[in-house]
PDB file of C-alpha atoms in Angstrom:
ATOM      1  CA  MET I   1      80.157  86.669  78.323  1.00  0.00           C
ATOM      2  CA  GLU I   2      80.652  83.024  77.433  1.00  0.00           C
ATOM      3  CA  LYS I   3      83.407  81.008  79.039  1.00  0.00           C
ATOM      4  CA  ALA I   4      84.797  77.642  77.974  1.00  0.00           C
ATOM      5  CA  ASP I   5      83.969  74.721  80.244  1.00  0.00           C
ATOM      6  CA  HIS I   6      85.606  71.866  78.355  1.00  0.00           C
ATOM      7  CA  VAL I   7      89.225  70.938  77.936  1.00  0.00           C
ATOM      8  CA  SER I   8      88.708  70.615  74.164  1.00  0.00           C
ATOM      9  CA  PHE I   9      88.204  74.403  73.955  1.00  0.00           C
ATOM     10  CA  PHE I  10      91.483  75.221  75.716  1.00  0.00           C
ATOM     11  CA  PHE I  11      93.758  76.050  72.823  1.00  0.00           C
ATOM     12  CA  PHE I  12      95.988  78.894  71.771  1.00  0.00           C
ATOM     13  CA  PHE I  13      98.238  78.800  68.767  1.00  0.00           C
ATOM     14  CA  ALA I  14     101.490  76.930  69.399  1.00  0.00           C
ATOM     15  CA  GLY I  15     101.261  77.684  73.132  1.00  0.00           C
ATOM     16  CA  TYR I  16     101.785  81.397  72.515  1.00  0.00           C
ATOM     17  CA  ARG I  17      99.587  84.476  72.558  1.00  0.00           C
ATOM     18  CA  GLU I  18     100.511  88.128  72.132  1.00  0.00           C
ATOM     19  CA  GLY I  19      98.325  91.219  72.120  1.00  0.00           C
ATOM     20  CA  VAL I  20      97.481  94.595  73.607  1.00  0.00           C
ATOM     21  CA  LEU I  21      95.209  95.092  76.602  1.00  0.00           C
ATOM     22  CA  TRP I  22      94.214  98.177  78.560  1.00  0.00           C
ATOM     23  CA  LYS I  23      95.831  97.835  81.999  1.00  0.00           C
ATOM     24  CA  ARG I  24      95.057  99.904  85.071  1.00  0.00           C
ATOM     25  CA  GLY I  25      98.042 101.741  86.523  1.00  0.00           C
ATOM     26  CA  ARG I  26      98.940 100.756  90.068  1.00  0.00           C
ATOM     27  CA  ASP I  27      99.403 104.305  91.332  1.00  0.00           C
ATOM     28  CA  ASN I  28      97.396 106.693  89.146  1.00  0.00           C
ATOM     29  CA  GLY I  29      94.443 104.418  88.366  1.00  0.00           C
ATOM     30  CA  GLN I  30      94.524 105.231  84.641  1.00  0.00           C
ATOM     31  CA  PHE I  31      94.084 102.512  82.041  1.00  0.00           C
ATOM     32  CA  LEU I  32      96.956 102.478  79.559  1.00  0.00           C
ATOM     33  CA  SER I  33      97.688 100.297  76.543  1.00  0.00           C
ATOM     34  CA  ARG I  34     100.152  97.530  77.361  1.00  0.00           C
ATOM     35  CA  LYS I  35     101.551  94.591  75.395  1.00  0.00           C
ATOM     36  CA  PHE I  36     100.970  91.167  76.957  1.00  0.00           C
ATOM     37  CA  VAL I  37     102.697  87.944  75.993  1.00  0.00           C
ATOM     38  CA  LEU I  38     101.611  84.495  77.219  1.00  0.00           C
ATOM     39  CA  SER I  39     104.161  81.748  76.567  1.00  0.00           C
ATOM     40  CA  GLU I  40     103.519  78.139  77.450  1.00  0.00           C
ATOM     41  CA  ARG I  41     107.163  77.269  76.723  1.00  0.00           C
ATOM     42  CA  GLU I  42     108.420  79.899  79.184  1.00  0.00           C
ATOM     43  CA  GLY I  43     105.638  79.114  81.637  1.00  0.00           C
ATOM     44  CA  ALA I  44     104.871  82.795  82.062  1.00  0.00           C
ATOM     45  CA  LEU I  45     102.632  85.736  81.269  1.00  0.00           C
ATOM     46  CA  LYS I  46     104.601  88.954  80.663  1.00  0.00           C
ATOM     47  CA  TYR I  47     103.582  92.526  80.048  1.00  0.00           C
ATOM     48  CA  PHE I  48     105.563  95.446  78.664  1.00  0.00           C
ATOM     49  CA  ASN I  49     105.153  99.184  79.256  1.00  0.00           C
ATOM     50  CA  LYS I  50     106.058  99.839  75.608  1.00  0.00           C
ATOM     51  CA  ASN I  51     105.360  97.734  72.548  1.00  0.00           C
ATOM     52  CA  ASP I  52     109.010  97.846  71.498  1.00  0.00           C
ATOM     53  CA  ALA I  53     110.448  97.298  74.989  1.00  0.00           C
ATOM     54  CA  ARG I  54     112.971  94.484  75.261  1.00  0.00           C
ATOM     55  CA  GLU I  55     112.483  93.789  78.948  1.00  0.00           C
ATOM     56  CA  PRO I  56     109.045  93.098  80.456  1.00  0.00           C
ATOM     57  CA  LYS I  57     107.691  95.160  83.301  1.00  0.00           C
ATOM     58  CA  ALA I  58     106.568  91.975  85.038  1.00  0.00           C
ATOM     59  CA  ILE I  59     106.922  88.219  84.581  1.00  0.00           C
ATOM     60  CA  ILE I  60     104.073  86.172  86.022  1.00  0.00           C
ATOM     61  CA  LYS I  61     104.539  82.442  86.444  1.00  0.00           C
ATOM     62  CA  ILE I  62     101.679  80.362  85.094  1.00  0.00           C
ATOM     63  CA  GLU I  63     101.985  78.228  88.223  1.00  0.00           C
ATOM     64  CA  HIS I  64     100.610  81.087  90.354  1.00  0.00           C
ATOM     65  CA  LEU I  65      98.302  82.688  87.787  1.00  0.00           C
ATOM     66  CA  ASN I  66      94.536  83.155  88.115  1.00  0.00           C
ATOM     67  CA  ALA I  67      92.015  85.126  86.086  1.00  0.00           C
ATOM     68  CA  THR I  68      88.390  86.012  86.736  1.00  0.00           C
ATOM     69  CA  PHE I  69      85.908  88.256  84.952  1.00  0.00           C
ATOM     70  CA  GLN I  70      85.185  91.435  86.948  1.00  0.00           C
ATOM     71  CA  PRO I  71      83.030  93.753  84.776  1.00  0.00           C
ATOM     72  CA  ALA I  72      81.313  95.503  87.711  1.00  0.00           C
ATOM     73  CA  LYS I  73      84.495  96.122  89.689  1.00  0.00           C
ATOM     74  CA  ILE I  74      86.483  97.335  86.688  1.00  0.00           C
ATOM     75  CA  GLY I  75      83.580  99.295  85.226  1.00  0.00           C
ATOM     76  CA  ASN I  76      83.840  97.660  81.807  1.00  0.00           C
ATOM     77  CA  PRO I  77      81.802  94.737  80.434  1.00  0.00           C
ATOM     78  CA  ASN I  78      85.043  93.129  79.218  1.00  0.00           C
ATOM     79  CA  GLY I  79      86.989  93.558  82.455  1.00  0.00           C
ATOM     80  CA  LEU I  80      89.333  90.818  83.636  1.00  0.00           C
ATOM     81  CA  GLN I  81      91.155  90.626  86.977  1.00  0.00           C
ATOM     82  CA  ILE I  82      94.466  88.766  86.866  1.00  0.00           C
ATOM     83  CA  THR I  83      96.018  87.703  90.161  1.00  0.00           C
ATOM     84  CA  TYR I  84      99.279  85.983  90.972  1.00  0.00           C
ATOM     85  CA  LEU I  85     101.568  85.294  93.896  1.00  0.00           C
ATOM     86  CA  ARG I  86     104.857  87.111  94.322  1.00  0.00           C
ATOM     87  CA  ASP I  87     106.918  86.367  97.424  1.00  0.00           C
ATOM     88  CA  ASN I  88     103.820  84.666  98.857  1.00  0.00           C
ATOM     89  CA  SER I  89     101.787  87.870  98.470  1.00  0.00           C
ATOM     90  CA  THR I  90      98.925  88.453  96.056  1.00  0.00           C
ATOM     91  CA  ARG I  91      99.223  91.006  93.249  1.00  0.00           C
ATOM     92  CA  ASN I  92      96.173  92.222  91.293  1.00  0.00           C
ATOM     93  CA  ILE I  93      96.206  93.397  87.678  1.00  0.00           C
ATOM     94  CA  PHE I  94      93.046  94.838  86.117  1.00  0.00           C
ATOM     95  CA  VAL I  95      92.693  94.775  82.336  1.00  0.00           C
ATOM     96  CA  TYR I  96      90.067  95.054  79.631  1.00  0.00           C
ATOM     97  CA  HIS I  97      89.698  95.042  75.855  1.00  0.00           C
ATOM     98  CA  GLU I  98      87.137  96.823  73.692  1.00  0.00           C
ATOM     99  CA  ASP I  99      86.323  93.526  71.980  1.00  0.00           C
ATOM    100  CA  GLY I 100      84.539  91.023  74.211  1.00  0.00           C
ATOM    101  CA  LYS I 101      85.735  88.063  72.134  1.00  0.00           C
ATOM    102  CA  GLU I 102      89.345  89.187  72.547  1.00  0.00           C
ATOM    103  CA  ILE I 103      89.159  89.219  76.352  1.00  0.00           C
ATOM    104  CA  VAL I 104      87.424  85.816  76.355  1.00  0.00           C
ATOM    105  CA  ASP I 105      90.193  84.471  74.124  1.00  0.00           C
ATOM    106  CA  TRP I 106      92.773  85.756  76.605  1.00  0.00           C
ATOM    107  CA  PHE I 107      90.881  84.131  79.462  1.00  0.00           C
ATOM    108  CA  ASN I 108      90.770  80.798  77.643  1.00  0.00           C
ATOM    109  CA  ALA I 109      94.436  81.074  76.688  1.00  0.00           C
ATOM    110  CA  ILE I 110      95.325  81.490  80.366  1.00  0.00           C
ATOM    111  CA  ARG I 111      93.234  78.428  81.183  1.00  0.00           C
ATOM    112  CA  ALA I 112      94.937  76.483  78.403  1.00  0.00           C
ATOM    113  CA  ALA I 113      98.373  77.423  79.721  1.00  0.00           C
ATOM    114  CA  ARG I 114      97.311  76.478  83.226  1.00  0.00           C
ATOM    115  CA  PHE I 115      95.973  73.154  81.955  1.00  0.00           C
ATOM    116  CA  HIS I 116      99.291  72.331  80.323  1.00  0.00           C
ATOM    117  CA  TYR I 117     101.182  73.289  83.486  1.00  0.00           C
ATOM    118  CA  LEU I 118      98.924  71.098  85.657  1.00  0.00           C
ATOM    119  CA  GLN I 119      99.302  68.130  83.311  1.00  0.00           C
ATOM    120  CA  VAL I 120     103.072  68.335  83.808  1.00  0.00           C
ATOM    121  CA  ALA I 121     102.863  69.022  87.543  1.00  0.00           C
ATOM    122  CA  TYR I 122     100.349  66.208  88.170  1.00  0.00           C
ATOM    123  CA  PRO I 123     101.119  63.574  85.504  1.00  0.00           C
ATOM    124  CA  ILE I 124      98.870  60.858  86.951  1.00  0.00           C
ATOM    125  CA  ALA I 125      95.841  63.132  87.418  1.00  0.00           C
ATOM    126  CA  VAL I 126      92.914  62.755  85.026  1.00  0.00           C
ATOM    127  CA  ASP I 127      91.728  65.760  83.037  1.00  0.00           C
ATOM    128  CA  VAL I 128      88.394  66.033  84.825  1.00  0.00           C
ATOM    129  CA  ASP I 129      90.231  66.572  88.121  1.00  0.00           C
ATOM    130  CA  LEU I 130      92.441  69.296  86.648  1.00  0.00           C
ATOM    131  CA  VAL I 131      89.668  71.432  85.134  1.00  0.00           C
ATOM    132  CA  PRO I 132      88.488  72.945  88.465  1.00  0.00           C
ATOM    133  CA  LYS I 133      92.070  74.044  89.158  1.00  0.00           C
ATOM    134  CA  LEU I 134      92.501  76.062  85.956  1.00  0.00           C
ATOM    135  CA  THR I 135      90.973  79.297  87.222  1.00  0.00           C
ATOM    136  CA  ARG I 136      88.716  80.129  90.146  1.00  0.00           C
ATOM    137  CA  ASN I 137      86.238  82.783  91.173  1.00  0.00           C
ATOM    138  CA  PHE I 138      86.562  84.427  94.569  1.00  0.00           C
ATOM    139  CA  LEU I 139      84.347  82.888  97.237  1.00  0.00           C
ATOM    140  CA  LYS I 140      83.181  86.284  98.474  1.00  0.00           C
ATOM    141  CA  GLU I 141      84.024  89.975  98.138  1.00  0.00           C
ATOM    142  CA  GLY I 142      82.700  93.095  99.810  1.00  0.00           C
ATOM    143  CA  PHE I 143      83.203  95.754 102.448  1.00  0.00           C
ATOM    144  CA  MET I 144      83.599  94.987 106.137  1.00  0.00           C
ATOM    145  CA  GLU I 145      85.103  96.862 109.058  1.00  0.00           C
ATOM    146  CA  LYS I 146      88.142  95.517 110.870  1.00  0.00           C
ATOM    147  CA  THR I 147      90.152  96.374 113.936  1.00  0.00           C
ATOM    148  CA  GLY I 148      93.763  95.693 114.835  1.00  0.00           C
ATOM    149  CA  PRO I 149      95.397  92.909 116.864  1.00  0.00           C
ATOM    150  CA  LYS I 150      94.852  94.618 120.208  1.00  0.00           C
ATOM    151  CA  HIS I 151      91.148  95.176 119.426  1.00  0.00           C
ATOM    152  CA  THR I 152      91.488  98.755 120.692  1.00  0.00           C
ATOM    153  CA  GLU I 153      92.719 100.472 117.510  1.00  0.00           C
ATOM    154  CA  GLY I 154      89.274 101.420 116.195  1.00  0.00           C
ATOM    155  CA  PHE I 155      87.504  99.884 113.230  1.00  0.00           C
ATOM    156  CA  LYS I 156      88.329 100.795 109.633  1.00  0.00           C
ATOM    157  CA  LYS I 157      86.281 100.094 106.531  1.00  0.00           C
ATOM    158  CA  ARG I 158      88.132  97.839 104.117  1.00  0.00           C
ATOM    159  CA  TRP I 159      87.382  95.870 100.939  1.00  0.00           C
ATOM    160  CA  PHE I 160      87.751  92.124 101.582  1.00  0.00           C
ATOM    161  CA  THR I 161      88.380  89.297  99.137  1.00  0.00           C
ATOM    162  CA  LEU I 162      88.166  85.650 100.157  1.00  0.00           C
ATOM    163  CA  ASP I 163      90.288  83.654  97.700  1.00  0.00           C
ATOM    164  CA  ASP I 164      90.224  80.077  98.940  1.00  0.00           C
ATOM    165  CA  ARG I 165      92.147  80.225 102.257  1.00  0.00           C
ATOM    166  CA  ARG I 166      93.399  83.790 101.797  1.00  0.00           C
ATOM    167  CA  LEU I 167      91.249  86.542 103.285  1.00  0.00           C
ATOM    168  CA  MET I 168      92.789  89.728 101.907  1.00  0.00           C
ATOM    169  CA  TYR I 169      91.803  93.286 102.698  1.00  0.00           C
ATOM    170  CA  PHE I 170      92.311  96.430 100.650  1.00  0.00           C
ATOM    171  CA  LYS I 171      91.671 100.106 101.165  1.00  0.00           C
ATOM    172  CA  ASP I 172      90.093 100.206  97.697  1.00  0.00           C
ATOM    173  CA  PRO I 173      88.626  97.324  95.636  1.00  0.00           C
ATOM    174  CA  MET I 174      91.021  98.155  92.774  1.00  0.00           C
ATOM    175  CA  ASP I 175      94.237  98.241  94.807  1.00  0.00           C
ATOM    176  CA  ALA I 176      97.131  96.330  93.298  1.00  0.00           C
ATOM    177  CA  PHE I 177      98.273  94.899  96.644  1.00  0.00           C
ATOM    178  CA  ALA I 178      96.408  93.916  99.787  1.00  0.00           C
ATOM    179  CA  ARG I 179      97.152  95.845 102.967  1.00  0.00           C
ATOM    180  CA  GLY I 180      97.016  92.600 104.884  1.00  0.00           C
ATOM    181  CA  GLU I 181      95.991  88.994 104.757  1.00  0.00           C
ATOM    182  CA  VAL I 182      94.514  86.415 107.112  1.00  0.00           C
ATOM    183  CA  PHE I 183      94.984  82.696 106.607  1.00  0.00           C
ATOM    184  CA  ILE I 184      91.755  80.706 107.038  1.00  0.00           C
ATOM    185  CA  GLY I 185      92.588  77.131 107.993  1.00  0.00           C
ATOM    186  CA  SER I 186      90.230  74.289 108.815  1.00  0.00           C
ATOM    187  CA  THR I 187      88.048  73.416 111.770  1.00  0.00           C
ATOM    188  CA  GLU I 188      90.188  70.367 112.534  1.00  0.00           C
ATOM    189  CA  ASN I 189      93.184  72.709 112.880  1.00  0.00           C
ATOM    190  CA  ASN I 190      91.474  74.902 115.498  1.00  0.00           C
ATOM    191  CA  TYR I 191      90.051  77.623 113.241  1.00  0.00           C
ATOM    192  CA  LYS I 192      86.467  78.744 113.714  1.00  0.00           C
ATOM    193  CA  VAL I 193      84.053  81.550 112.871  1.00  0.00           C
ATOM    194  CA  GLU I 194      81.280  82.903 115.083  1.00  0.00           C
ATOM    195  CA  GLU I 195      78.636  85.580 114.953  1.00  0.00           C
ATOM    196  CA  GLY I 196      79.165  88.568 117.214  1.00  0.00           C
ATOM    197  CA  LEU I 197      82.066  90.327 118.916  1.00  0.00           C
ATOM    198  CA  PRO I 198      83.593  90.088 122.409  1.00  0.00           C
ATOM    199  CA  PRO I 199      81.509  92.115 124.928  1.00  0.00           C
ATOM    200  CA  SER I 200      84.291  94.637 125.531  1.00  0.00           C
ATOM    201  CA  THR I 201      84.604  95.589 121.823  1.00  0.00           C
ATOM    202  CA  GLN I 202      84.271  99.301 121.042  1.00  0.00           C
ATOM    203  CA  GLY I 203      84.704 101.607 118.094  1.00  0.00           C
ATOM    204  CA  ASN I 204      82.740  99.700 115.465  1.00  0.00           C
ATOM    205  CA  HIS I 205      80.271 101.627 113.303  1.00  0.00           C
ATOM    206  CA  TRP I 206      78.508  98.558 111.922  1.00  0.00           C
ATOM    207  CA  GLN I 207      76.707  96.294 114.354  1.00  0.00           C
ATOM    208  CA  TYR I 208      76.808  92.857 112.724  1.00  0.00           C
ATOM    209  CA  GLY I 209      79.986  91.302 114.043  1.00  0.00           C
ATOM    210  CA  ILE I 210      82.067  88.297 113.036  1.00  0.00           C
ATOM    211  CA  THR I 211      84.860  86.752 115.092  1.00  0.00           C
ATOM    212  CA  ILE I 212      87.387  84.464 113.422  1.00  0.00           C
ATOM    213  CA  THR I 213      89.514  82.462 115.823  1.00  0.00           C
ATOM    214  CA  THR I 214      92.874  81.100 114.684  1.00  0.00           C
ATOM    215  CA  PRO I 215      95.495  79.171 116.683  1.00  0.00           C
ATOM    216  CA  ASP I 216      97.320  82.476 117.194  1.00  0.00           C
ATOM    217  CA  ARG I 217      94.659  85.155 117.778  1.00  0.00           C
ATOM    218  CA  LYS I 218      91.148  86.416 117.120  1.00  0.00           C
ATOM    219  CA  PHE I 219      90.183  88.658 114.210  1.00  0.00           C
ATOM    220  CA  LEU I 220      87.179  90.951 114.568  1.00  0.00           C
ATOM    221  CA  PHE I 221      85.054  92.191 111.669  1.00  0.00           C
ATOM    222  CA  THR I 222      81.704  93.912 111.291  1.00  0.00           C
ATOM    223  CA  CYS I 223      79.200  93.949 108.424  1.00  0.00           C
ATOM    224  CA  GLU I 224      76.717  96.605 107.377  1.00  0.00           C
ATOM    225  CA  SER I 225      73.730  94.234 107.441  1.00  0.00           C
ATOM    226  CA  ASP I 226      72.707  90.875 108.860  1.00  0.00           C
ATOM    227  CA  PRO I 227      72.244  89.261 105.389  1.00  0.00           C
ATOM    228  CA  GLU I 228      75.761  90.372 104.458  1.00  0.00           C
ATOM    229  CA  ARG I 229      77.143  88.814 107.635  1.00  0.00           C
ATOM    230  CA  THR I 230      75.259  85.586 106.871  1.00  0.00           C
ATOM    231  CA  GLU I 231      76.879  85.432 103.418  1.00  0.00           C
ATOM    232  CA  TRP I 232      80.360  85.980 104.835  1.00  0.00           C
ATOM    233  CA  ILE I 233      79.930  83.326 107.515  1.00  0.00           C
ATOM    234  CA  ALA I 234      78.660  80.839 104.916  1.00  0.00           C
ATOM    235  CA  ALA I 235      81.725  81.552 102.759  1.00  0.00           C
ATOM    236  CA  PHE I 236      84.060  81.095 105.730  1.00  0.00           C
ATOM    237  CA  HIS I 237      82.409  77.775 106.588  1.00  0.00           C
ATOM    238  CA  LYS I 238      83.062  76.509 103.051  1.00  0.00           C
ATOM    239  CA  VAL I 239      86.762  76.994 103.696  1.00  0.00           C
ATOM    240  CA  LEU I 240      86.798  75.842 107.313  1.00  0.00           C
ATOM    241  CA  ASN I 241      85.028  72.587 106.492  1.00  0.00           C
ATOM    242  CA  LYS I 242      87.705  71.540 103.962  1.00  0.00           C
ATOM    243  CA  PRO I 243      90.715  69.592 105.279  1.00  0.00           C
ATOM    244  CA  MET I 244      93.978  71.425 104.712  1.00  0.00           C
ATOM    245  CA  LEU I 245      96.292  70.153 101.977  1.00  0.00           C
ATOM    246  CA  PRO I 246      99.987  69.604 102.770  1.00  0.00           C
ATOM    247  CA  GLN I 247     101.081  72.584 100.656  1.00  0.00           C
ATOM    248  CA  GLU I 248      98.623  74.849 102.477  1.00  0.00           C
ATOM    249  CA  PHE I 249     100.476  74.445 105.751  1.00  0.00           C
ATOM    250  CA  ALA I 250     103.377  76.416 104.258  1.00  0.00           C
ATOM    251  CA  GLY I 251     101.085  79.380 103.610  1.00  0.00           C
ATOM    252  CA  GLN I 252      99.700  79.057 107.103  1.00  0.00           C
ATOM    253  CA  SER I 253     103.160  79.168 108.653  1.00  0.00           C
ATOM    254  CA  THR I 254     104.154  82.288 106.731  1.00  0.00           C
ATOM    255  CA  LEU I 255     101.141  84.286 107.864  1.00  0.00           C
ATOM    256  CA  LEU I 256     101.130  83.019 111.430  1.00  0.00           C
ATOM    257  CA  ARG I 257     104.745  84.094 111.870  1.00  0.00           C
ATOM    258  CA  ALA I 258     103.725  87.641 111.030  1.00  0.00           C
ATOM    259  CA  GLN I 259     100.565  87.498 113.135  1.00  0.00           C
ATOM    260  CA  SER I 260     102.533  86.305 116.163  1.00  0.00           C
ATOM    261  CA  ARG I 261     104.338  89.652 116.091  1.00  0.00           C
ATOM    262  CA  GLY I 262     101.019  91.308 116.791  1.00  0.00           C
ATOM    263  CA  TYR I 263      99.764  92.315 113.358  1.00  0.00           C
ATOM    264  CA  GLU I 264      98.688  90.925 109.997  1.00  0.00           C
ATOM    265  CA  THR I 265     101.074  90.501 107.095  1.00  0.00           C
ATOM    266  CA  THR I 266     101.312  93.589 104.932  1.00  0.00           C
ATOM    267  CA  LEU I 267     101.446  92.616 101.301  1.00  0.00           C
ATOM    268  CA  ARG I 268     101.310  96.105  99.834  1.00  0.00           C
ATOM    269  CA  ARG I 269     104.430  97.033  97.911  1.00  0.00           C
ATOM    270  CA  ALA I 270     105.609 100.635  98.127  1.00  0.00           C
ATOM    271  CA  LYS I 271     107.705 102.396  95.532  1.00  0.00           C
ATOM    272  CA  PRO I 272     111.448 102.215  96.264  1.00  0.00           C
ATOM    273  CA  ARG I 273     112.610 105.251  98.201  1.00  0.00           C
ATOM    274  CA  ARG I 274     116.021 106.702  98.685  1.00  0.00           C
ATOM    275  CA  CYS I 275     117.290 106.381 102.205  1.00  0.00           C
ATOM    276  CA  HIS I 276     119.676 108.918 103.627  1.00  0.00           C
ATOM    277  CA  GLY I 277     120.644 107.062 106.757  1.00  0.00           C
ATOM    278  CA  HIS I 278     117.332 107.655 108.507  1.00  0.00           C
ATOM    279  CA  CYS I 279     115.025 104.964 107.046  1.00  0.00           C
ATOM    280  CA  THR I 280     113.350 102.617 109.501  1.00  0.00           C
ATOM    281  CA  SER I 281     111.178  99.570 109.054  1.00  0.00           C
ATOM    282  CA  GLN I 282     107.518 100.399 108.501  1.00  0.00           C
ATOM    283  CA  ARG I 283     104.873  98.772 110.609  1.00  0.00           C
ATOM    284  CA  LEU I 284     101.901  97.221 108.938  1.00  0.00           C
ATOM    285  CA  ARG I 285      98.970  99.425 108.148  1.00  0.00           C
ATOM    286  CA  GLY I 286      95.412  98.601 109.062  1.00  0.00           C
TER     287      GLY I 286
END
């Protein structure tokens, strides 16, 4: 699948694109036909549950939009994963189209819309500096085991995605929302990664441990093999060795506030439920 690498290719008619994509349902996992509309003027990507619906099911700001090809994960050669931030949490949407050219056109339209947004947001930046910010691939994905904040809760197998400084974990690779998230800062801000686990650690099924130390606490993970651990540590070092940008400190503060309460931030969104006077706040799941 060919992707555009030059700004000259980033074009969609009059800053607007409309079409139908197969979207995976958040709860039942079925792919259903949905209308998508990308509007540069509105600065948003919208999708509708019905073609004739007046109100969109979701409005995604171009500012927080990312797209990456995921044929293996989605199980379709034309699969595209769309991610965006909502209330500082990451939401995943999985789509595909039977026509490979159509999905590539959607990908390039998203990049074109992002390029226009970045030109406005950073008026003195040159185009060559904006291109790497249009869309991004994840630094690393795969299964690891994790334990809770007390390190006594037992280890659970989770799917992890490292998206720049966000290490998100999911029960299933195709989950719409992460069950939790860990902010990965920089070495100069007292973050570090090491091979191995503390000597007292118990309950892990996999033997190849990783310890990530943050200013607030330590996170323990295990990998199925030593090569897999090596890949994860290399990916973490790529992030740790980059100085933090001013806007990244806001994301750090949000997650550290949750971690200081003794658990990671839960980003999974549950369906609204009726409360009959007995609802209580839910703790975060592992």
